[in-house]
PDB file of C-alpha atoms in Angstrom:
ATOM      1  CA  UNK A 134     -89.908-112.023-108.119  1.00 70.00           C
ATOM      2  CA  UNK A 135     -90.688-108.685-106.448  1.00 64.00           C
ATOM      3  CA  UNK A 136     -94.386-109.098-107.209  1.00 71.00           C
ATOM      4  CA  UNK A 137     -94.266-112.617-105.773  1.00 68.00           C
ATOM      5  CA  UNK A 138     -92.902-111.414-102.431  1.00 66.00           C
ATOM      6  CA  UNK A 139     -95.235-108.414-102.481  1.00 73.00           C
ATOM      7  CA  UNK A 140     -98.156-110.792-102.955  1.00 70.00           C
ATOM      8  CA  UNK A 141     -97.217-112.371 -99.610  1.00 70.00           C
ATOM      9  CA  UNK A 142     -96.925-109.006 -97.856  1.00 73.00           C
ATOM     10  CA  UNK A 143     -93.202-108.324 -98.117  1.00 77.00           C
ATOM     11  CA  UNK A 144     -91.944-104.934 -99.193  1.00 74.00           C
ATOM     12  CA  UNK A 145     -92.745-101.299 -98.438  1.00 80.00           C
ATOM     13  CA  UNK A 146     -96.313-100.101 -98.084  1.00 79.00           C
ATOM     14  CA  UNK A 147     -97.796 -96.822 -99.147  1.00 81.00           C
ATOM     15  CA  UNK A 148     -98.359 -94.154 -96.491  1.00 83.00           C
ATOM     16  CA  UNK A 149    -100.871 -92.203 -98.571  1.00 87.00           C
ATOM     17  CA  UNK A 150    -104.212 -91.516 -96.972  1.00 88.00           C
ATOM     18  CA  UNK A 151    -107.388 -92.618 -98.782  1.00 88.00           C
ATOM     19  CA  UNK A 152    -108.419 -88.990 -99.378  1.00 89.00           C
ATOM     20  CA  UNK A 153    -106.166 -86.060-100.185  1.00 89.00           C
ATOM     21  CA  UNK A 154    -108.404 -83.294 -98.835  1.00 86.00           C
ATOM     22  CA  UNK A 155    -107.599 -81.010 -95.896  1.00 88.00           C
ATOM     23  CA  UNK A 156    -110.254 -81.073 -93.226  1.00 85.00           C
ATOM     24  CA  UNK A 157    -109.730 -77.377 -92.421  1.00 85.00           C
ATOM     25  CA  UNK A 158    -110.938 -76.496 -95.905  1.00 85.00           C
ATOM     26  CA  UNK A 159    -114.522 -77.073 -94.867  1.00 85.00           C
ATOM     27  CA  UNK A 160    -115.905 -73.494 -94.496  1.00 81.00           C
ATOM     28  CA  UNK A 161    -119.620 -73.899 -94.916  1.00 74.00           C
ATOM     29  CA  UNK A 162    -121.563 -70.824 -93.773  1.00 65.00           C
ATOM     30  CA  UNK A 163    -123.306 -70.955 -90.426  1.00 62.00           C
ATOM     31  CA  UNK A 164    -126.547 -69.844 -92.047  1.00 64.00           C
ATOM     32  CA  UNK A 165    -126.484 -72.687 -94.556  1.00 63.00           C
ATOM     33  CA  UNK A 166    -128.958 -75.521 -94.006  1.00 73.00           C
ATOM     34  CA  UNK A 167    -126.458 -78.073 -95.308  1.00 83.00           C
ATOM     35  CA  UNK A 168    -124.614 -78.508 -92.014  1.00 87.00           C
ATOM     36  CA  UNK A 169    -127.045 -81.098 -90.675  1.00 86.00           C
ATOM     37  CA  UNK A 170    -126.974 -83.026 -93.946  1.00 87.00           C
ATOM     38  CA  UNK A 171    -123.181 -83.085 -94.036  1.00 89.00           C
ATOM     39  CA  UNK A 172    -122.969 -84.048 -90.381  1.00 89.00           C
ATOM     40  CA  UNK A 173    -125.421 -86.941 -90.801  1.00 91.00           C
ATOM     41  CA  UNK A 174    -123.608 -88.179 -93.891  1.00 92.00           C
ATOM     42  CA  UNK A 175    -120.193 -88.164 -92.224  1.00 92.00           C
ATOM     43  CA  UNK A 176    -121.508 -89.888 -89.104  1.00 93.00           C
ATOM     44  CA  UNK A 177    -122.939 -92.687 -91.251  1.00 94.00           C
ATOM     45  CA  UNK A 178    -119.514 -93.148 -92.850  1.00 93.00           C
ATOM     46  CA  UNK A 179    -117.938 -93.261 -89.413  1.00 93.00           C
ATOM     47  CA  UNK A 180    -120.386 -95.966 -88.316  1.00 93.00           C
ATOM     48  CA  UNK A 181    -119.641 -98.013 -91.442  1.00 94.00           C
ATOM     49  CA  UNK A 182    -115.925 -97.769 -90.786  1.00 93.00           C
ATOM     50  CA  UNK A 183    -116.440 -98.939 -87.198  1.00 92.00           C
ATOM     51  CA  UNK A 184    -118.452-101.924 -88.455  1.00 94.00           C
ATOM     52  CA  UNK A 185    -115.704-102.667 -90.964  1.00 94.00           C
ATOM     53  CA  UNK A 186    -113.153-102.699 -88.151  1.00 94.00           C
ATOM     54  CA  UNK A 187    -115.282-105.217 -86.227  1.00 94.00           C
ATOM     55  CA  UNK A 188    -115.451-107.516 -89.263  1.00 95.00           C
ATOM     56  CA  UNK A 189    -111.679-107.321 -89.828  1.00 94.00           C
ATOM     57  CA  UNK A 190    -110.915-108.152 -86.202  1.00 93.00           C
ATOM     58  CA  UNK A 191    -113.395-111.056 -86.198  1.00 94.00           C
ATOM     59  CA  UNK A 192    -111.924-112.581 -89.350  1.00 94.00           C
ATOM     60  CA  UNK A 193    -108.419-112.084 -87.970  1.00 94.00           C
ATOM     61  CA  UNK A 194    -109.302-114.025 -84.819  1.00 93.00           C
ATOM     62  CA  UNK A 195    -110.867-116.808 -86.889  1.00 93.00           C
ATOM     63  CA  UNK A 196    -107.879-117.266 -89.179  1.00 93.00           C
ATOM     64  CA  UNK A 197    -105.475-117.283 -86.211  1.00 92.00           C
ATOM     65  CA  UNK A 198    -107.465-119.994 -84.420  1.00 92.00           C
ATOM     66  CA  UNK A 199    -107.904-122.103 -87.576  1.00 90.00           C
ATOM     67  CA  UNK A 200    -104.221-121.861 -88.458  1.00 89.00           C
ATOM     68  CA  UNK A 201    -103.248-122.829 -84.923  1.00 86.00           C
ATOM     69  CA  UNK A 202    -105.408-125.969 -85.123  1.00 88.00           C
ATOM     70  CA  UNK A 203    -104.039-127.015 -88.523  1.00 86.00           C
ATOM     71  CA  UNK A 204    -100.482-126.220 -87.454  1.00 79.00           C
ATOM     72  CA  UNK A 205    -100.872-128.398 -84.347  1.00 83.00           C
ATOM     73  CA  UNK A 206    -102.386-131.302 -86.289  1.00 83.00           C
ATOM     74  CA  UNK A 207     -99.662-131.139 -88.911  1.00 80.00           C
ATOM     75  CA  UNK A 208     -96.993-131.146 -86.204  1.00 79.00           C
ATOM     76  CA  UNK A 209     -98.695-134.105 -84.523  1.00 80.00           C
ATOM     77  CA  UNK A 210     -98.699-136.231 -87.685  1.00 77.00           C
ATOM     78  CA  UNK A 211     -95.136-135.394 -88.772  1.00 77.00           C
ATOM     79  CA  UNK A 212     -93.631-138.510 -87.073  1.00 79.00           C
ATOM     80  CA  UNK A 213     -96.239-140.658 -88.842  1.00 74.00           C
ATOM     81  CA  UNK A 214     -95.442-139.063 -92.193  1.00 72.00           C
ATOM     82  CA  UNK A 215     -91.710-139.544 -91.700  1.00 74.00           C
ATOM     83  CA  UNK A 216     -92.193-143.181 -90.706  1.00 76.00           C
ATOM     84  CA  UNK A 217     -94.301-143.879 -93.773  1.00 72.00           C
ATOM     85  CA  UNK A 218     -91.822-142.129 -96.061  1.00 71.00           C
ATOM     86  CA  UNK A 219     -88.683-143.721 -94.621  1.00 73.00           C
ATOM     87  CA  UNK A 220     -88.830-146.669 -97.026  1.00 73.00           C
ATOM     88  CA  UNK A 221     -89.528-144.606-100.144  1.00 73.00           C
ATOM     89  CA  UNK A 222     -87.154-143.499-102.880  1.00 76.00           C
ATOM     90  CA  UNK A 223     -84.719-140.679-102.172  1.00 81.00           C
ATOM     91  CA  UNK A 224     -86.276-138.243-104.670  1.00 81.00           C
ATOM     92  CA  UNK A 225     -89.676-138.798-103.070  1.00 79.00           C
ATOM     93  CA  UNK A 226     -88.259-138.099 -99.609  1.00 80.00           C
ATOM     94  CA  UNK A 227     -86.658-134.855-100.816  1.00 85.00           C
ATOM     95  CA  UNK A 228     -89.907-133.730-102.485  1.00 86.00           C
ATOM     96  CA  UNK A 229     -91.849-134.537 -99.328  1.00 84.00           C
ATOM     97  CA  UNK A 230     -89.466-132.560 -97.107  1.00 86.00           C
ATOM     98  CA  UNK A 231     -89.522-129.539 -99.442  1.00 90.00           C
ATOM     99  CA  UNK A 232     -93.326-129.447 -99.509  1.00 88.00           C
ATOM    100  CA  UNK A 233     -93.463-129.923 -95.731  1.00 87.00           C
ATOM    101  CA  UNK A 234     -91.072-127.005 -95.206  1.00 90.00           C
ATOM    102  CA  UNK A 235     -93.080-124.771 -97.576  1.00 91.00           C
ATOM    103  CA  UNK A 236     -96.340-125.693 -95.828  1.00 90.00           C
ATOM    104  CA  UNK A 237     -94.919-124.779 -92.413  1.00 89.00           C
ATOM    105  CA  UNK A 238     -93.569-121.521 -93.869  1.00 91.00           C
ATOM    106  CA  UNK A 239     -96.990-120.639 -95.301  1.00 92.00           C
ATOM    107  CA  UNK A 240     -98.717-121.259 -91.971  1.00 91.00           C
ATOM    108  CA  UNK A 241     -96.038-119.245 -90.183  1.00 92.00           C
ATOM    109  CA  UNK A 242     -96.673-116.306 -92.539  1.00 92.00           C
ATOM    110  CA  UNK A 243    -100.389-116.679 -91.920  1.00 93.00           C
ATOM    111  CA  UNK A 244     -99.966-116.276 -88.177  1.00 92.00           C
ATOM    112  CA  UNK A 245     -97.319-113.560 -88.621  1.00 92.00           C
ATOM    113  CA  UNK A 246     -99.564-111.281 -90.704  1.00 93.00           C
ATOM    114  CA  UNK A 247    -102.683-111.966 -88.646  1.00 93.00           C
ATOM    115  CA  UNK A 248    -101.039-111.359 -85.282  1.00 92.00           C
ATOM    116  CA  UNK A 249     -99.685-108.042 -86.608  1.00 92.00           C
ATOM    117  CA  UNK A 250    -103.238-106.695 -86.316  1.00 92.00           C
ATOM    118  CA  UNK A 251    -103.077-107.175 -82.549  1.00 91.00           C
ATOM    119  CA  UNK A 252    -100.164-104.773 -82.147  1.00 90.00           C
ATOM    120  CA  UNK A 253    -102.261-101.745 -81.190  1.00 87.00           C
ATOM    121  CA  UNK A 254     -99.249 -99.430 -81.062  1.00 88.00           C
ATOM    122  CA  UNK A 255     -98.939 -99.601 -84.849  1.00 88.00           C
ATOM    123  CA  UNK A 256    -102.558 -98.608 -85.514  1.00 91.00           C
ATOM    124  CA  UNK A 257    -103.691 -95.054 -84.718  1.00 89.00           C
ATOM    125  CA  UNK A 258    -107.384 -94.193 -84.630  1.00 91.00           C
ATOM    126  CA  UNK A 259    -108.895 -90.757 -84.356  1.00 90.00           C
ATOM    127  CA  UNK A 260    -112.106 -89.434 -82.871  1.00 87.00           C
ATOM    128  CA  UNK A 261    -113.607 -86.169 -81.722  1.00 85.00           C
ATOM    129  CA  UNK A 262    -112.325 -84.926 -78.408  1.00 86.00           C
ATOM    130  CA  UNK A 263    -114.751 -84.295 -75.538  1.00 86.00           C
ATOM    131  CA  UNK A 264    -112.726 -81.178 -74.788  1.00 88.00           C
ATOM    132  CA  UNK A 265    -114.354 -79.535 -77.801  1.00 84.00           C
ATOM    133  CA  UNK A 266    -117.509 -79.071 -75.772  1.00 86.00           C
ATOM    134  CA  UNK A 267    -115.639 -77.012 -73.206  1.00 84.00           C
ATOM    135  CA  UNK A 268    -113.374 -75.336 -75.699  1.00 86.00           C
ATOM    136  CA  UNK A 269    -116.155 -74.138 -78.015  1.00 82.00           C
ATOM    137  CA  UNK A 270    -119.009 -73.794 -75.528  1.00 84.00           C
ATOM    138  CA  UNK A 271    -119.467 -70.128 -76.342  1.00 83.00           C
ATOM    139  CA  UNK A 272    -119.725 -70.754 -80.069  1.00 83.00           C
ATOM    140  CA  UNK A 273    -123.045 -70.927 -81.853  1.00 84.00           C
ATOM    141  CA  UNK A 274    -124.667 -74.272 -82.653  1.00 83.00           C
ATOM    142  CA  UNK A 275    -123.879 -74.046 -86.352  1.00 84.00           C
ATOM    143  CA  UNK A 276    -120.274 -73.104 -85.648  1.00 86.00           C
ATOM    144  CA  UNK A 277    -119.911 -76.097 -83.359  1.00 87.00           C
ATOM    145  CA  UNK A 278    -121.422 -78.328 -86.042  1.00 88.00           C
ATOM    146  CA  UNK A 279    -118.857 -77.011 -88.504  1.00 89.00           C
ATOM    147  CA  UNK A 280    -116.038 -77.859 -86.096  1.00 89.00           C
ATOM    148  CA  UNK A 281    -117.495 -81.333 -85.578  1.00 91.00           C
ATOM    149  CA  UNK A 282    -117.676 -81.848 -89.332  1.00 91.00           C
ATOM    150  CA  UNK A 283    -114.007 -80.912 -89.643  1.00 91.00           C
ATOM    151  CA  UNK A 284    -113.130 -83.426 -86.925  1.00 92.00           C
ATOM    152  CA  UNK A 285    -115.146 -86.105 -88.672  1.00 93.00           C
ATOM    153  CA  UNK A 286    -113.406 -85.398 -91.974  1.00 93.00           C
ATOM    154  CA  UNK A 287    -110.039 -85.899 -90.298  1.00 93.00           C
ATOM    155  CA  UNK A 288    -111.139 -88.960 -88.301  1.00 94.00           C
ATOM    156  CA  UNK A 289    -112.678 -90.745 -91.269  1.00 94.00           C
ATOM    157  CA  UNK A 290    -109.553 -90.269 -93.359  1.00 94.00           C
ATOM    158  CA  UNK A 291    -107.260 -91.493 -90.590  1.00 93.00           C
ATOM    159  CA  UNK A 292    -109.450 -94.405 -89.475  1.00 94.00           C
ATOM    160  CA  UNK A 293    -110.016 -95.674 -92.999  1.00 94.00           C
ATOM    161  CA  UNK A 294    -106.259 -95.573 -93.590  1.00 94.00           C
ATOM    162  CA  UNK A 295    -105.683 -97.614 -90.406  1.00 94.00           C
ATOM    163  CA  UNK A 296    -108.414-100.097 -91.281  1.00 94.00           C
ATOM    164  CA  UNK A 297    -106.894-100.505 -94.735  1.00 94.00           C
ATOM    165  CA  UNK A 298    -103.603-101.460 -93.079  1.00 93.00           C
ATOM    166  CA  UNK A 299    -105.365-104.096 -91.007  1.00 94.00           C
ATOM    167  CA  UNK A 300    -107.291-105.311 -94.034  1.00 94.00           C
ATOM    168  CA  UNK A 301    -104.006-105.686 -95.959  1.00 93.00           C
ATOM    169  CA  UNK A 302    -102.601-107.837 -93.152  1.00 94.00           C
ATOM    170  CA  UNK A 303    -105.732-109.959 -93.233  1.00 94.00           C
ATOM    171  CA  UNK A 304    -105.481-110.380 -97.018  1.00 94.00           C
ATOM    172  CA  UNK A 305    -101.822-111.408 -96.817  1.00 94.00           C
ATOM    173  CA  UNK A 306    -102.668-113.823 -94.012  1.00 94.00           C
ATOM    174  CA  UNK A 307    -105.492-115.341 -96.055  1.00 94.00           C
ATOM    175  CA  UNK A 308    -103.224-115.794 -99.081  1.00 93.00           C
ATOM    176  CA  UNK A 309    -100.590-117.608 -97.029  1.00 93.00           C
ATOM    177  CA  UNK A 310    -103.298-119.707 -95.357  1.00 93.00           C
ATOM    178  CA  UNK A 311    -104.664-120.729 -98.744  1.00 93.00           C
ATOM    179  CA  UNK A 312    -101.194-121.713 -99.991  1.00 93.00           C
ATOM    180  CA  UNK A 313    -100.520-123.665 -96.786  1.00 91.00           C
ATOM    181  CA  UNK A 314    -103.742-125.647 -97.183  1.00 91.00           C
ATOM    182  CA  UNK A 315    -102.896-126.382-100.812  1.00 93.00           C
ATOM    183  CA  UNK A 316     -99.417-127.641 -99.898  1.00 91.00           C
ATOM    184  CA  UNK A 317    -100.840-129.777 -97.086  1.00 88.00           C
ATOM    185  CA  UNK A 318    -103.321-131.344 -99.500  1.00 89.00           C
ATOM    186  CA  UNK A 319    -100.480-132.109-101.930  1.00 90.00           C
ATOM    187  CA  UNK A 320     -98.487-133.682 -99.077  1.00 85.00           C
ATOM    188  CA  UNK A 321    -101.366-135.976 -98.148  1.00 83.00           C
ATOM    189  CA  UNK A 322    -101.900-136.873-101.813  1.00 87.00           C
ATOM    190  CA  UNK A 323     -98.215-137.724-102.285  1.00 81.00           C
ATOM    191  CA  UNK A 324     -98.182-139.801 -99.108  1.00 78.00           C
ATOM    192  CA  UNK A 325    -101.261-141.798-100.103  1.00 80.00           C
ATOM    193  CA  UNK A 326    -100.015-142.278-103.668  1.00 79.00           C
ATOM    194  CA  UNK A 327     -96.585-143.439-102.499  1.00 74.00           C
ATOM    195  CA  UNK A 328     -98.109-145.995-100.148  1.00 72.00           C
ATOM    196  CA  UNK A 329    -100.473-147.339-102.800  1.00 75.00           C
ATOM    197  CA  UNK A 330     -98.545-147.163-106.072  1.00 71.00           C
ATOM    198  CA  UNK A 331     -94.816-146.678-105.430  1.00 60.00           C
ATOM    199  CA  UNK A 332     -92.915-149.878-104.678  1.00 59.00           C
ATOM    200  CA  UNK A 333     -90.387-149.799-101.892  1.00 54.00           C
ATOM    201  CA  UNK A 334     -86.759-150.251-102.779  1.00 53.00           C
ATOM    202  CA  UNK A 335     -85.529-153.758-101.893  1.00 53.00           C
ATOM    203  CA  UNK A 336     -81.927-153.793-100.815  1.00 54.00           C
ATOM    204  CA  UNK A 337     -79.984-156.597-102.528  1.00 59.00           C
ATOM    205  CA  UNK A 338     -77.347-158.560-100.601  1.00 62.00           C
ATOM    206  CA  UNK A 339     -74.134-159.174-102.490  1.00 66.00           C
ATOM    207  CA  UNK A 340     -71.707-161.893-101.417  1.00 62.00           C
ATOM    208  CA  UNK A 341     -68.134-160.694-101.656  1.00 62.00           C
ATOM    209  CA  UNK A 342     -66.464-164.114-102.185  1.00 61.00           C
ATOM    210  CA  UNK A 343     -69.080-166.584-103.404  1.00 62.00           C
ATOM    211  CA  UNK A 344     -68.359-170.329-103.326  1.00 59.00           C
ATOM    212  CA  UNK A 345     -68.880-172.049-106.630  1.00 60.00           C
ATOM    213  CA  UNK A 346     -70.163-175.626-106.404  1.00 55.00           C
ATOM    214  CA  UNK A 347     -69.166-177.836-109.354  1.00 58.00           C
ATOM    215  CA  UNK A 348     -70.114-181.387-110.316  1.00 55.00           C
ATOM    216  CA  UNK A 349     -73.307-181.242-108.372  1.00 48.00           C
ATOM    217  CA  UNK A 350     -74.407-184.641-109.757  1.00 53.00           C
ATOM    218  CA  UNK A 351     -71.327-186.295-108.198  1.00 57.00           C
ATOM    219  CA  UNK A 352     -72.155-184.835-104.796  1.00 59.00           C
ATOM    220  CA  UNK A 353     -75.609-186.348-105.083  1.00 60.00           C
ATOM    221  CA  UNK A 354     -74.083-189.742-105.782  1.00 63.00           C
ATOM    222  CA  UNK A 355     -71.852-189.380-102.704  1.00 59.00           C
ATOM    223  CA  UNK A 356     -74.899-188.568-100.618  1.00 68.00           C
ATOM    224  CA  UNK A 357     -76.669-191.698-101.805  1.00 72.00           C
ATOM    225  CA  UNK A 358     -73.596-193.849-101.034  1.00 67.00           C
ATOM    226  CA  UNK A 359     -73.337-192.344 -97.560  1.00 69.00           C
ATOM    227  CA  UNK A 360     -76.977-193.153 -96.897  1.00 75.00           C
ATOM    228  CA  UNK A 361     -76.445-196.769 -98.027  1.00 76.00           C
ATOM    229  CA  UNK A 362     -73.448-197.127 -95.700  1.00 75.00           C
ATOM    230  CA  UNK A 363     -75.416-195.763 -92.795  1.00 78.00           C
ATOM    231  CA  UNK A 364     -78.283-198.152 -93.486  1.00 78.00           C
ATOM    232  CA  UNK A 365     -75.859-201.104 -93.729  1.00 75.00           C
ATOM    233  CA  UNK A 366     -74.283-200.134 -90.361  1.00 77.00           C
ATOM    234  CA  UNK A 367     -77.706-199.942 -88.749  1.00 76.00           C
ATOM    235  CA  UNK A 368     -78.606-203.377 -90.212  1.00 74.00           C
ATOM    236  CA  UNK A 369     -75.369-204.949 -88.881  1.00 74.00           C
ATOM    237  CA  UNK A 370     -76.029-203.520 -85.424  1.00 73.00           C
ATOM    238  CA  UNK A 371     -79.491-205.016 -85.456  1.00 73.00           C
ATOM    239  CA  UNK A 372     -78.139-208.444 -86.498  1.00 72.00           C
ATOM    240  CA  UNK A 373     -75.514-208.381 -83.742  1.00 70.00           C
ATOM    241  CA  UNK A 374     -78.165-207.496 -81.224  1.00 64.00           C
ATOM    242  CA  UNK A 375     -80.341-210.410 -82.304  1.00 62.00           C
ATOM    243  CA  UNK A 376     -77.397-212.904 -82.129  1.00 58.00           C
ATOM    244  CA  UNK A 377     -76.455-211.841 -78.596  1.00 54.00           C
ATOM    245  CA  UNK A 378     -80.037-212.246 -77.393  1.00 53.00           C
ATOM    246  CA  UNK A 379     -80.221-215.737 -78.916  1.00 51.00           C
ATOM    247  CA  UNK A 380     -77.045-216.818 -77.038  1.00 53.00           C
ATOM    248  CA  UNK A 381     -78.450-215.630 -73.745  1.00 49.00           C
ATOM    249  CA  UNK A 382     -81.594-217.698 -74.272  1.00 46.00           C
ATOM    250  CA  UNK A 383     -79.543-220.857 -74.984  1.00 50.00           C
TER     251      UNK A 383
END
């Protein structure tokens, strides 16, 4: 269970830096020709880390915008889903609601982890200070290069640690986004299947005190007799009408 929650980004995170060196331990001699090589190498690492930060921030913006669109569409179609599911079986309604709740939770976690990367107060970056030029202006060129190398060693370690934190947030956001899309697909599949294959429950009407009709054949005979009487009455009325008209003529 702990690994499950950790997979979604819950739980403590390690505060260990990527490298365990101490930047002050760099004591290369001023006369050594390796200063330029070390300086070039460290600057290339710094550039790569800056490019990595740009990629992380771009992907974070993309996943936030995509999740917002899907979240809005899902919220828009909720009344339609509920209307279509209102006539289904109870167990199907419960399953639908559970999956809908889990899908919304997954998308909420997606936005939660992604937006965490925008909280700049929680992410500390390091770089060389311009004051070093004034502070060490009387030092030799090689000595200044050595100081710059020490600053780069510290900055790279700190910046990579900060970028790793942002990358972790992006990974957790992507995992939740993937789960949310999967749950949404299952919801749509269940909805389509229920409309096509699951029969709606027909509510039966039960009469509390039913009336039992007996001797139905006798009632039919009574109906036939009543019809004959009615026809005879109509015939007598017609005969009386014809007699009265004949008297008037005479």
